[in-house]
PDB file of C-alpha atoms in Angstrom:
ATOM      1  CA  MET L 122       5.737 -26.870   8.757  1.00 89.00           C
ATOM      2  CA  VAL L 123       5.057 -24.231   6.916  1.00 95.00           C
ATOM      3  CA  ASP L 124       2.312 -24.806   4.072  1.00 97.00           C
ATOM      4  CA  TRP L 125       2.818 -23.653   0.808  1.00 98.00           C
ATOM      5  CA  ILE L 126       0.054 -22.873  -1.078  1.00 98.00           C
ATOM      6  CA  THR L 127      -0.197 -21.525  -4.917  1.00 98.00           C
ATOM      7  CA  SER L 128      -3.561 -20.371  -6.898  1.00 98.00           C
ATOM      8  CA  ASP L 129      -4.081 -20.226 -10.049  1.00 96.00           C
ATOM      9  CA  GLY L 130      -6.597 -17.707 -11.552  1.00 97.00           C
ATOM     10  CA  LEU L 131      -7.761 -15.136  -9.794  1.00 98.00           C
ATOM     11  CA  THR L 132      -8.726 -15.117  -6.185  1.00 98.00           C
ATOM     12  CA  ALA L 133     -11.655 -12.415  -4.926  1.00 98.00           C
ATOM     13  CA  TYR L 134     -10.735 -10.648  -1.841  1.00 97.00           C
ATOM     14  CA  GLU L 135     -13.108 -11.364  -0.003  1.00 97.00           C
ATOM     15  CA  THR L 136     -12.303 -15.074  -0.195  1.00 98.00           C
ATOM     16  CA  ALA L 137      -8.531 -14.533   0.662  1.00 97.00           C
ATOM     17  CA  VAL L 138      -9.190 -12.431   3.900  1.00 97.00           C
ATOM     18  CA  THR L 139     -11.914 -15.509   5.419  1.00 97.00           C
ATOM     19  CA  PHE L 140      -9.225 -17.871   4.948  1.00 98.00           C
ATOM     20  CA  MET L 141      -6.283 -15.801   6.379  1.00 97.00           C
ATOM     21  CA  GLU L 142      -8.721 -14.862   9.187  1.00 96.00           C
ATOM     22  CA  GLU L 143      -9.559 -18.329   9.681  1.00 98.00           C
ATOM     23  CA  ARG L 144      -5.692 -19.993   9.413  1.00 98.00           C
ATOM     24  CA  ALA L 145      -4.734 -17.465  11.633  1.00 97.00           C
ATOM     25  CA  THR L 146      -6.860 -18.263  14.125  1.00 97.00           C
ATOM     26  CA  ALA L 147      -6.391 -21.986  13.476  1.00 98.00           C
ATOM     27  CA  ILE L 148      -2.593 -21.167  14.058  1.00 98.00           C
ATOM     28  CA  ALA L 149      -2.816 -19.589  16.955  1.00 97.00           C
ATOM     29  CA  ALA L 150      -4.840 -22.172  18.739  1.00 97.00           C
ATOM     30  CA  GLY L 151      -2.036 -24.599  17.448  1.00 96.00           C
ATOM     31  CA  GLU L 152      -4.580 -26.165  15.298  1.00 98.00           C
ATOM     32  CA  ALA L 153      -2.681 -25.457  11.780  1.00 98.00           C
ATOM     33  CA  ASP L 154       0.373 -25.037  10.442  1.00 97.00           C
ATOM     34  CA  GLU L 155       1.993 -21.734   9.448  1.00 98.00           C
ATOM     35  CA  ALA L 156       1.222 -21.141   5.245  1.00 98.00           C
ATOM     36  CA  ILE L 157       2.676 -18.866   2.542  1.00 98.00           C
ATOM     37  CA  TRP L 158      -0.127 -18.643   0.149  1.00 98.00           C
ATOM     38  CA  LEU L 159       0.640 -17.319  -3.299  1.00 98.00           C
ATOM     39  CA  LEU L 160      -1.872 -16.106  -5.432  1.00 98.00           C
ATOM     40  CA  GLU L 161      -3.218 -13.190  -7.826  1.00 98.00           C
ATOM     41  CA  HIS L 162      -6.216 -11.013  -7.381  1.00 98.00           C
ATOM     42  CA  PRO L 163      -8.881  -9.239 -10.150  1.00 98.00           C
ATOM     43  CA  PRO L 164      -7.973  -5.184  -9.955  1.00 98.00           C
ATOM     44  CA  LEU L 165      -9.095  -3.832  -6.731  1.00 97.00           C
ATOM     45  CA  TYR L 166      -7.920  -0.946  -4.150  1.00 96.00           C
ATOM     46  CA  THR L 167      -7.512  -1.552  -0.718  1.00 94.00           C
ATOM     47  CA  ALA L 168      -7.744   0.934   2.257  1.00 91.00           C
ATOM     48  CA  GLY L 169      -5.080  -0.003   4.928  1.00 88.00           C
ATOM     49  CA  THR L 170      -5.867   1.399   8.622  1.00 88.00           C
ATOM     50  CA  SER L 171      -3.991   4.647   8.112  1.00 87.00           C
ATOM     51  CA  ALA L 172      -5.711   5.573   4.439  1.00 89.00           C
ATOM     52  CA  LYS L 173      -7.064   8.891   3.574  1.00 91.00           C
ATOM     53  CA  PRO L 174      -9.836   9.760   1.509  1.00 90.00           C
ATOM     54  CA  ALA L 175      -8.189  12.028  -0.470  1.00 91.00           C
ATOM     55  CA  ASP L 176      -6.229   9.119  -1.574  1.00 92.00           C
ATOM     56  CA  LEU L 177      -8.799   7.484  -3.582  1.00 93.00           C
ATOM     57  CA  THR L 178      -8.855  10.007  -6.721  1.00 93.00           C
ATOM     58  CA  ASP L 179     -10.684   7.418  -8.849  1.00 94.00           C
ATOM     59  CA  PRO L 180     -13.207   5.644  -6.157  1.00 92.00           C
ATOM     60  CA  ASP L 181     -15.254   4.449  -9.328  1.00 93.00           C
ATOM     61  CA  ARG L 182     -12.508   2.565 -11.301  1.00 95.00           C
ATOM     62  CA  PHE L 183     -12.241  -0.530  -9.325  1.00 96.00           C
ATOM     63  CA  PRO L 184     -14.015  -2.327  -5.891  1.00 96.00           C
ATOM     64  CA  VAL L 185     -12.165  -0.947  -3.041  1.00 95.00           C
ATOM     65  CA  HIS L 186     -11.997  -3.219  -0.020  1.00 95.00           C
ATOM     66  CA  THR L 187     -11.327  -2.076   3.222  1.00 91.00           C
ATOM     67  CA  SER L 188      -8.868  -3.924   4.756  1.00 90.00           C
ATOM     68  CA  LYS L 189      -7.312  -4.257   8.166  1.00 83.00           C
ATOM     69  CA  ARG L 190      -4.235  -4.445   7.799  1.00 86.00           C
ATOM     70  CA  GLY L 191      -1.539  -1.438   8.321  1.00 80.00           C
ATOM     71  CA  GLY L 192      -0.899   1.218   5.544  1.00 82.00           C
ATOM     72  CA  GLN L 193      -2.369   3.224   2.937  1.00 86.00           C
ATOM     73  CA  TYR L 194      -4.163   2.589  -0.526  1.00 91.00           C
ATOM     74  CA  THR L 195      -2.521  -0.148  -2.583  1.00 91.00           C
ATOM     75  CA  TYR L 196      -3.525  -1.777  -5.908  1.00 95.00           C
ATOM     76  CA  HIS L 197      -3.797  -5.136  -6.483  1.00 97.00           C
ATOM     77  CA  GLY L 198      -4.419  -6.782 -10.020  1.00 98.00           C
ATOM     78  CA  PRO L 199      -3.161  -9.682 -12.572  1.00 98.00           C
ATOM     79  CA  GLY L 200       0.431  -9.779 -12.918  1.00 98.00           C
ATOM     80  CA  GLN L 201       1.109  -9.017  -9.077  1.00 98.00           C
ATOM     81  CA  ARG L 202       2.377 -11.727  -7.515  1.00 98.00           C
ATOM     82  CA  VAL L 203       0.649 -11.270  -3.955  1.00 98.00           C
ATOM     83  CA  ALA L 204       2.493 -13.439  -1.101  1.00 98.00           C
ATOM     84  CA  TYR L 205       0.150 -13.314   1.880  1.00 98.00           C
ATOM     85  CA  VAL L 206       2.063 -14.791   5.166  1.00 98.00           C
ATOM     86  CA  MET L 207       0.381 -16.752   7.992  1.00 98.00           C
ATOM     87  CA  LEU L 208       3.378 -17.142   9.882  1.00 97.00           C
ATOM     88  CA  ASP L 209       3.256 -17.642  14.309  1.00 97.00           C
ATOM     89  CA  VAL L 210       5.366 -14.275  15.142  1.00 96.00           C
ATOM     90  CA  GLY L 211       5.369 -15.449  18.603  1.00 95.00           C
ATOM     91  CA  LYS L 212       7.474 -18.270  17.748  1.00 93.00           C
ATOM     92  CA  ARG L 213       9.297 -16.728  15.463  1.00 93.00           C
ATOM     93  CA  GLY L 214      11.680 -13.783  17.958  1.00 90.00           C
ATOM     94  CA  HIS L 215       7.983 -11.977  19.278  1.00 93.00           C
ATOM     95  CA  ASP L 216       9.338  -9.117  17.871  1.00 95.00           C
ATOM     96  CA  VAL L 217       7.175  -7.178  15.254  1.00 94.00           C
ATOM     97  CA  ARG L 218       9.790  -4.848  14.074  1.00 93.00           C
ATOM     98  CA  GLN L 219      12.104  -7.394  13.537  1.00 94.00           C
ATOM     99  CA  PHE L 220       9.762  -9.692  11.328  1.00 95.00           C
ATOM    100  CA  VAL L 221       8.375  -6.757   9.013  1.00 94.00           C
ATOM    101  CA  GLN L 222      12.308  -6.502   8.612  1.00 94.00           C
ATOM    102  CA  GLN L 223      12.696 -10.143   7.378  1.00 96.00           C
ATOM    103  CA  LEU L 224      10.145  -9.271   5.091  1.00 97.00           C
ATOM    104  CA  GLU L 225      11.768  -6.584   3.636  1.00 96.00           C
ATOM    105  CA  HIS L 226      14.927  -8.146   3.144  1.00 96.00           C
ATOM    106  CA  TRP L 227      12.880 -11.640   1.811  1.00 98.00           C
ATOM    107  CA  VAL L 228      11.568  -8.974  -0.615  1.00 98.00           C
ATOM    108  CA  ILE L 229      15.148  -7.624  -1.233  1.00 98.00           C
ATOM    109  CA  ALA L 230      16.504 -10.757  -1.818  1.00 98.00           C
ATOM    110  CA  THR L 231      14.168 -12.363  -4.063  1.00 98.00           C
ATOM    111  CA  LEU L 232      14.724  -9.375  -6.554  1.00 98.00           C
ATOM    112  CA  ALA L 233      18.018  -9.775  -6.559  1.00 98.00           C
ATOM    113  CA  ASP L 234      18.125 -13.677  -8.113  1.00 98.00           C
ATOM    114  CA  PHE L 235      17.070 -11.168 -11.062  1.00 98.00           C
ATOM    115  CA  ASN L 236      19.638  -8.558 -10.729  1.00 97.00           C
ATOM    116  CA  VAL L 237      17.075  -6.039  -9.027  1.00 98.00           C
ATOM    117  CA  GLN L 238      18.845  -3.941  -6.226  1.00 98.00           C
ATOM    118  CA  GLY L 239      15.288  -3.495  -4.529  1.00 98.00           C
ATOM    119  CA  GLU L 240      15.950  -0.773  -0.870  1.00 97.00           C
ATOM    120  CA  ILE L 241      13.990   0.920   1.869  1.00 95.00           C
ATOM    121  CA  ARG L 242      13.510   4.074   2.501  1.00 92.00           C
ATOM    122  CA  GLU L 243      12.892   5.878   6.057  1.00 87.00           C
ATOM    123  CA  GLY L 244       9.460   6.983   6.110  1.00 81.00           C
ATOM    124  CA  ARG L 245       8.533   5.273   2.897  1.00 83.00           C
ATOM    125  CA  VAL L 246       6.883   1.696   3.221  1.00 83.00           C
ATOM    126  CA  GLY L 247       7.877  -1.028   0.848  1.00 90.00           C
ATOM    127  CA  VAL L 248      10.314  -1.665  -1.325  1.00 96.00           C
ATOM    128  CA  TRP L 249      12.125   0.812  -4.325  1.00 97.00           C
ATOM    129  CA  VAL L 250      14.488   0.910  -6.831  1.00 97.00           C
ATOM    130  CA  GLN L 251      16.618   3.812  -8.409  1.00 96.00           C
ATOM    131  CA  ARG L 252      15.408   4.686 -11.970  1.00 95.00           C
ATOM    132  CA  PRO L 253      18.514   6.494 -12.965  1.00 93.00           C
ATOM    133  CA  ASP L 254      16.570   6.397 -16.494  1.00 92.00           C
ATOM    134  CA  LYS L 255      14.105   8.928 -15.777  1.00 91.00           C
ATOM    135  CA  PRO L 256      14.430  12.387 -15.068  1.00 91.00           C
ATOM    136  CA  LEU L 257      15.895  13.386 -11.711  1.00 89.00           C
ATOM    137  CA  THR L 258      13.116  14.540  -9.235  1.00 85.00           C
ATOM    138  CA  ALA L 259      12.647  17.881  -8.479  1.00 82.00           C
ATOM    139  CA  SER L 260      14.810  18.044  -5.499  1.00 84.00           C
ATOM    140  CA  GLY L 261      17.555  16.902  -7.809  1.00 88.00           C
ATOM    141  CA  ALA L 262      17.494  13.557  -7.174  1.00 89.00           C
ATOM    142  CA  VAL L 263      17.359   9.525  -8.691  1.00 92.00           C
ATOM    143  CA  ALA L 264      13.725   8.868  -9.410  1.00 91.00           C
ATOM    144  CA  GLU L 265      13.047   5.906  -7.553  1.00 95.00           C
ATOM    145  CA  ASP L 266       9.815   3.366  -8.172  1.00 95.00           C
ATOM    146  CA  LYS L 267       8.096   1.268  -6.146  1.00 95.00           C
ATOM    147  CA  ILE L 268       8.519  -2.676  -6.955  1.00 97.00           C
ATOM    148  CA  ALA L 269       6.527  -4.185  -3.900  1.00 97.00           C
ATOM    149  CA  ALA L 270       4.653  -3.431  -1.093  1.00 93.00           C
ATOM    150  CA  ILE L 271       4.668  -4.510   2.276  1.00 93.00           C
ATOM    151  CA  GLY L 272       1.647  -4.837   4.951  1.00 91.00           C
ATOM    152  CA  ILE L 273       0.131  -6.725   7.975  1.00 93.00           C
ATOM    153  CA  ARG L 274      -1.601  -7.789  10.573  1.00 94.00           C
ATOM    154  CA  LEU L 275      -1.280  -9.743  13.510  1.00 96.00           C
ATOM    155  CA  ARG L 276      -4.378 -11.758  15.625  1.00 94.00           C
ATOM    156  CA  LYS L 277      -3.005 -13.182  19.241  1.00 96.00           C
ATOM    157  CA  TRP L 278       1.159 -13.226  17.624  1.00 97.00           C
ATOM    158  CA  VAL L 279       0.219 -14.814  14.078  1.00 98.00           C
ATOM    159  CA  SER L 280       0.431 -12.462  11.095  1.00 97.00           C
ATOM    160  CA  PHE L 281      -1.611 -12.567   7.644  1.00 97.00           C
ATOM    161  CA  HIS L 282      -1.928 -10.227   5.110  1.00 96.00           C
ATOM    162  CA  GLY L 283       1.822 -10.191   3.540  1.00 96.00           C
ATOM    163  CA  ILE L 284       3.519  -8.194   0.491  1.00 97.00           C
ATOM    164  CA  SER L 285       2.864  -7.932  -2.806  1.00 97.00           C
ATOM    165  CA  ILE L 286       5.476  -7.724  -5.696  1.00 98.00           C
ATOM    166  CA  ASN L 287       4.897  -6.386  -9.175  1.00 98.00           C
ATOM    167  CA  VAL L 288       5.736  -8.956 -12.120  1.00 98.00           C
ATOM    168  CA  GLU L 289       3.842  -7.726 -14.714  1.00 98.00           C
ATOM    169  CA  PRO L 290       0.635  -5.726 -13.706  1.00 98.00           C
ATOM    170  CA  ASP L 291      -0.837  -3.180 -15.957  1.00 97.00           C
ATOM    171  CA  LEU L 292       0.981   0.042 -14.077  1.00 96.00           C
ATOM    172  CA  SER L 293      -1.869   2.680 -15.268  1.00 95.00           C
ATOM    173  CA  HIS L 294      -4.225   0.682 -13.012  1.00 96.00           C
ATOM    174  CA  PHE L 295      -1.809   2.710  -9.820  1.00 94.00           C
ATOM    175  CA  SER L 296      -3.180   6.100 -11.430  1.00 92.00           C
ATOM    176  CA  GLY L 297      -6.391   5.794  -9.577  1.00 93.00           C
ATOM    177  CA  ILE L 298      -5.026   6.242  -5.856  1.00 92.00           C
ATOM    178  CA  VAL L 299      -1.959   7.595  -4.209  1.00 84.00           C
ATOM    179  CA  PRO L 300      -0.228   4.262  -3.383  1.00 75.00           C
ATOM    180  CA  CYS L 301       0.728   4.792  -0.016  1.00 62.00           C
ATOM    181  CA  GLY L 302       0.169   8.470   0.301  1.00 62.00           C
ATOM    182  CA  ILE L 303       3.354   8.760  -1.506  1.00 66.00           C
ATOM    183  CA  THR L 304       3.201  11.337  -4.561  1.00 67.00           C
ATOM    184  CA  GLU L 305       6.522  11.954  -5.468  1.00 72.00           C
ATOM    185  CA  HIS L 306       7.256   8.776  -6.645  1.00 82.00           C
ATOM    186  CA  GLY L 307       6.386   5.889  -9.423  1.00 90.00           C
ATOM    187  CA  VAL L 308       5.416   2.298  -9.796  1.00 95.00           C
ATOM    188  CA  THR L 309       7.268  -0.004 -11.659  1.00 97.00           C
ATOM    189  CA  SER L 310       7.436  -3.886 -12.446  1.00 98.00           C
ATOM    190  CA  LEU L 311      10.238  -6.326 -13.200  1.00 98.00           C
ATOM    191  CA  VAL L 312       8.906  -6.364 -16.850  1.00 98.00           C
ATOM    192  CA  ASP L 313       9.247  -2.621 -16.780  1.00 97.00           C
ATOM    193  CA  LEU L 314      11.949  -2.644 -15.943  1.00 97.00           C
ATOM    194  CA  GLY L 315      12.814  -5.021 -19.163  1.00 97.00           C
ATOM    195  CA  LEU L 316      12.904  -8.035 -17.432  1.00 97.00           C
ATOM    196  CA  PRO L 317      10.949 -10.817 -18.709  1.00 95.00           C
ATOM    197  CA  VAL L 318      10.567 -12.742 -15.854  1.00 97.00           C
ATOM    198  CA  THR L 319       7.462 -14.865 -15.273  1.00 97.00           C
ATOM    199  CA  MET L 320       5.218 -15.526 -11.768  1.00 97.00           C
ATOM    200  CA  ASP L 321       6.809 -19.093 -11.736  1.00 97.00           C
ATOM    201  CA  ASP L 322      10.449 -17.860 -11.509  1.00 98.00           C
ATOM    202  CA  LEU L 323       9.403 -15.468  -9.325  1.00 98.00           C
ATOM    203  CA  ASP L 324       7.771 -18.035  -7.006  1.00 98.00           C
ATOM    204  CA  LEU L 325      10.614 -20.298  -7.386  1.00 98.00           C
ATOM    205  CA  ALA L 326      12.792 -17.484  -6.015  1.00 98.00           C
ATOM    206  CA  LEU L 327      10.638 -16.152  -3.110  1.00 98.00           C
ATOM    207  CA  ARG L 328      10.594 -19.825  -1.545  1.00 97.00           C
ATOM    208  CA  ARG L 329      14.371 -20.246  -1.969  1.00 96.00           C
ATOM    209  CA  ASN L 330      14.804 -16.892  -0.447  1.00 97.00           C
ATOM    210  CA  PHE L 331      12.125 -17.683   2.404  1.00 97.00           C
ATOM    211  CA  SER L 332      14.227 -20.492   3.711  1.00 91.00           C
ATOM    212  CA  ARG L 333      17.254 -18.172   3.944  1.00 92.00           C
ATOM    213  CA  ILE L 334      15.780 -15.066   5.822  1.00 94.00           C
ATOM    214  CA  PHE L 335      13.510 -16.690   8.453  1.00 90.00           C
ATOM    215  CA  THR L 336      13.909 -19.902  10.712  1.00 67.00           C
ATOM    216  CA  ASP L 337      11.972 -22.011   8.651  1.00 50.00           C
ATOM    217  CA  LYS L 338      10.219 -24.949   9.732  1.00 47.00           C
ATOM    218  CA  SER L 339       9.362 -26.552   6.991  1.00 42.00           C
TER     219      SER L 339
END
Protein backbone atom coordinates (compact mmCIF):
# COMPACT_ATOMS: atom_id res chain seq x y z
CA MET A 1 0.00 0.00 0.00
CA VAL A 2 1.04 3.59 -0.69
CA ASP A 3 -0.58 6.17 1.57
CA TRP A 4 -1.34 9.47 -0.15
CA ILE A 5 -1.31 12.35 2.32
CA THR A 6 -2.26 15.92 1.40
CA SER A 7 -1.76 18.76 3.87
CA ASP A 8 -3.65 22.03 3.62
CA GLY A 9 -2.01 25.30 4.58
CA LEU A 10 1.74 25.60 5.09
CA THR A 11 3.77 22.88 6.80
CA ALA A 12 6.87 23.84 8.81
CA TYR A 13 10.04 22.33 7.40
CA GLU A 14 11.12 20.85 10.74
CA THR A 15 7.73 19.17 11.10
CA ALA A 16 8.09 17.61 7.66
CA VAL A 17 11.61 16.32 8.29
CA THR A 18 10.62 14.75 11.61
CA PHE A 19 7.65 13.02 10.03
CA MET A 20 9.68 11.75 7.05
CA GLU A 21 12.47 10.36 9.20
CA GLU A 22 10.06 8.59 11.52
CA ARG A 23 8.00 7.21 8.63
CA ALA A 24 11.09 6.02 6.73
CA THR A 25 12.32 4.20 9.83
CA ALA A 26 8.92 2.55 10.27
CA ILE A 27 8.77 1.53 6.60
CA ALA A 28 12.23 -0.04 6.81
CA ALA A 29 11.11 -1.98 9.89
CA GLY A 30 7.97 -3.20 8.14
CA GLU A 31 5.79 -1.25 10.56
CA ALA A 32 4.25 1.27 8.14
CA ASP A 33 3.12 1.54 4.54
CA GLU A 34 4.96 3.60 1.96
CA ALA A 35 3.74 7.18 1.62
CA ILE A 36 3.59 10.17 -0.71
CA TRP A 37 3.06 13.45 1.15
CA LEU A 38 1.85 16.48 -0.82
CA LEU A 39 2.32 19.84 0.90
CA GLU A 40 3.46 23.45 0.73
CA HIS A 41 6.07 25.11 2.91
CA PRO A 42 6.35 28.72 4.10
CA PRO A 43 9.16 30.60 2.30
CA LEU A 44 12.53 29.03 3.13
CA TYR A 45 15.81 27.87 1.67
CA THR A 46 17.31 24.43 2.13
CA ALA A 47 20.96 23.51 1.79
CA GLY A 48 21.64 20.02 0.47
CA THR A 49 24.78 18.02 1.12
CA SER A 50 26.59 19.70 -1.82
CA ALA A 51 25.55 23.29 -1.05
CA LYS A 52 28.23 25.97 -1.44
CA PRO A 53 28.08 28.93 0.98
CA ALA A 54 28.65 31.42 -1.85
CA ASP A 55 25.40 30.29 -3.47
CA LEU A 56 23.38 31.68 -0.55
CA THR A 57 23.33 35.25 -1.82
CA ASP A 58 20.75 36.65 0.63
CA PRO A 59 21.14 34.67 3.88
CA ASP A 60 18.86 36.94 5.90
CA ARG A 61 15.89 36.85 3.55
CA PHE A 62 14.23 33.58 4.64
CA PRO A 63 15.06 30.84 7.14
CA VAL A 64 17.81 28.52 5.92
CA HIS A 65 17.62 24.84 6.79
CA THR A 66 20.46 22.36 6.45
CA SER A 67 19.08 19.29 4.73
CA LYS A 68 20.46 15.77 4.51
CA ARG A 69 19.14 15.34 0.98
CA GLY A 70 21.47 15.39 -1.99
CA GLY A 71 21.95 18.56 -4.03
CA GLN A 72 22.65 22.20 -3.35
CA TYR A 73 20.44 25.16 -2.39
CA THR A 74 16.73 25.10 -3.18
CA TYR A 75 13.78 27.34 -2.38
CA HIS A 76 10.43 26.16 -1.04
CA GLY A 77 7.39 28.32 -0.55
CA PRO A 78 3.68 28.88 -1.13
CA GLY A 79 2.53 28.00 -4.64
CA GLN A 80 5.09 25.23 -4.98
CA ARG A 81 3.91 21.64 -4.66
CA VAL A 82 6.34 19.55 -2.66
CA ALA A 83 5.91 15.79 -2.93
CA TYR A 84 7.83 13.93 -0.25
CA VAL A 85 8.42 10.38 -1.37
CA MET A 86 8.79 7.68 1.28
CA LEU A 87 9.20 4.49 -0.73
CA ASP A 88 11.02 1.21 -0.19
CA VAL A 89 13.62 1.40 -2.94
CA GLY A 90 15.01 -1.96 -1.83
CA LYS A 91 11.76 -3.62 -2.82
CA ARG A 92 11.38 -1.44 -5.92
CA GLY A 93 14.42 -2.65 -7.82
CA HIS A 94 17.24 -1.89 -5.35
CA ASP A 95 18.66 0.58 -7.89
CA VAL A 96 19.13 4.20 -6.81
CA ARG A 97 19.88 5.50 -10.31
CA GLN A 98 16.77 3.86 -11.68
CA PHE A 99 14.74 5.30 -8.82
CA VAL A 100 15.94 8.86 -9.55
CA GLN A 101 15.13 8.34 -13.23
CA GLN A 102 11.64 7.23 -12.22
CA LEU A 103 11.21 10.43 -10.22
CA GLU A 104 12.33 12.44 -13.27
CA HIS A 105 9.94 10.55 -15.55
CA TRP A 106 7.14 11.05 -13.03
CA VAL A 107 7.61 14.82 -13.13
CA ILE A 108 7.91 14.88 -16.93
CA ALA A 109 4.76 12.77 -17.41
CA THR A 110 2.85 15.00 -14.98
CA LEU A 111 3.92 18.17 -16.79
CA ALA A 112 2.94 16.60 -20.11
CA ASP A 113 -0.66 16.44 -18.88
CA PHE A 114 -0.58 20.25 -19.09
CA ASN A 115 1.19 20.30 -22.50
CA VAL A 116 4.51 21.26 -20.93
CA GLN A 117 7.57 19.47 -22.26
CA GLY A 118 9.89 18.87 -19.34
CA GLU A 119 13.43 17.79 -20.12
CA ILE A 120 16.48 16.43 -18.32
CA ARG A 121 19.92 17.94 -18.87
CA GLU A 122 23.22 16.19 -18.24
CA GLY A 123 24.98 17.80 -15.29
CA ARG A 124 21.89 19.78 -14.26
CA VAL A 125 19.64 18.30 -11.61
CA GLY A 126 15.90 18.76 -11.95
CA VAL A 127 13.47 19.20 -14.83
CA TRP A 128 13.80 22.01 -17.37
CA VAL A 129 11.67 23.69 -20.03
CA GLN A 130 12.87 25.52 -23.10
CA ARG A 131 11.94 29.22 -23.33
CA PRO A 132 12.07 30.29 -26.98
CA ASP A 133 10.16 33.43 -25.91
CA LYS A 134 13.25 34.63 -24.06
CA PRO A 135 16.52 35.97 -25.53
CA LEU A 136 19.13 33.39 -26.50
CA THR A 137 21.84 32.60 -23.97
CA ALA A 138 25.35 34.00 -24.27
CA SER A 139 26.34 30.82 -26.12
CA GLY A 140 23.50 31.28 -28.63
CA ALA A 141 21.38 28.46 -27.23
CA VAL A 142 17.66 28.60 -26.50
CA ALA A 143 17.01 29.82 -22.97
CA GLU A 144 15.89 27.23 -20.43
CA ASP A 145 14.21 27.55 -17.04
CA LYS A 146 13.92 25.08 -14.20
CA ILE A 147 10.38 24.10 -13.29
CA ALA A 148 11.00 21.23 -10.86
CA ALA A 149 13.65 20.18 -8.37
CA ILE A 150 14.61 16.68 -7.24
CA GLY A 151 16.56 15.74 -4.13
CA ILE A 152 16.35 12.53 -2.12
CA ARG A 153 18.00 10.69 0.72
CA LEU A 154 17.93 6.96 1.44
CA ARG A 155 18.05 5.29 4.83
CA LYS A 156 18.08 1.50 4.89
CA TRP A 157 16.90 1.67 1.27
CA VAL A 158 13.86 3.77 2.11
CA SER A 159 13.65 7.16 0.42
CA PHE A 160 12.61 10.48 1.87
CA HIS A 161 12.62 14.09 0.67
CA GLY A 162 11.58 14.04 -3.00
CA ILE A 163 10.43 16.52 -5.65
CA SER A 164 9.03 20.03 -5.93
CA ILE A 165 7.10 21.49 -8.87
CA ASN A 166 6.53 25.21 -9.32
CA VAL A 167 2.82 25.87 -9.78
CA GLU A 168 2.55 29.55 -8.82
CA PRO A 169 5.29 30.52 -6.36
CA ASP A 170 6.73 34.03 -6.12
CA LEU A 171 9.63 33.53 -8.53
CA SER A 172 11.46 36.53 -7.07
CA HIS A 173 12.04 34.45 -3.93
CA PHE A 174 14.53 32.33 -5.86
CA SER A 175 16.85 35.33 -6.18
CA GLY A 176 18.22 34.84 -2.67
CA ILE A 177 20.11 31.72 -3.77
CA VAL A 178 21.82 30.31 -6.82
CA PRO A 179 19.29 27.51 -7.37
CA CYS A 180 21.14 24.20 -7.47
CA GLY A 181 24.36 26.12 -8.15
CA ILE A 182 23.32 27.07 -11.68
CA THR A 183 23.72 30.72 -12.66
CA GLU A 184 23.14 30.71 -16.42
CA HIS A 185 19.52 29.54 -16.34
CA GLY A 186 16.38 30.79 -14.65
CA VAL A 187 13.29 29.37 -12.97
CA THR A 188 9.69 29.24 -14.09
CA SER A 189 6.32 27.90 -13.04
CA LEU A 190 3.19 26.55 -14.69
CA VAL A 191 1.40 29.86 -14.20
CA ASP A 192 4.47 31.77 -15.43
CA LEU A 193 4.19 29.72 -18.62
CA GLY A 194 0.63 30.97 -19.02
CA LEU A 195 -1.14 27.87 -17.72
CA PRO A 196 -3.92 28.41 -15.13
CA VAL A 197 -3.12 25.16 -13.29
CA THR A 198 -4.32 24.78 -9.71
CA MET A 199 -2.69 22.74 -6.97
CA ASP A 200 -5.62 20.30 -7.13
CA ASP A 201 -5.07 19.86 -10.88
CA LEU A 202 -1.42 19.04 -10.30
CA ASP A 203 -2.17 16.65 -7.45
CA LEU A 204 -4.53 14.64 -9.65
CA ALA A 205 -1.90 14.45 -12.38
CA LEU A 206 0.81 13.42 -9.91
CA ARG A 207 -1.30 10.58 -8.55
CA ARG A 208 -2.40 9.39 -11.98
CA ASN A 209 1.13 9.32 -13.37
CA PHE A 210 2.68 7.75 -10.28
CA SER A 211 0.90 4.50 -11.00
CA ARG A 212 2.16 4.63 -14.59
CA ILE A 213 5.82 5.22 -13.74
CA PHE A 214 6.22 3.20 -10.54
CA THR A 215 5.00 -0.22 -9.58
CA ASP A 216 2.17 1.05 -7.45
CA LYS A 217 1.42 -1.39 -4.64
CA SER A 218 -1.62 0.54 -3.48
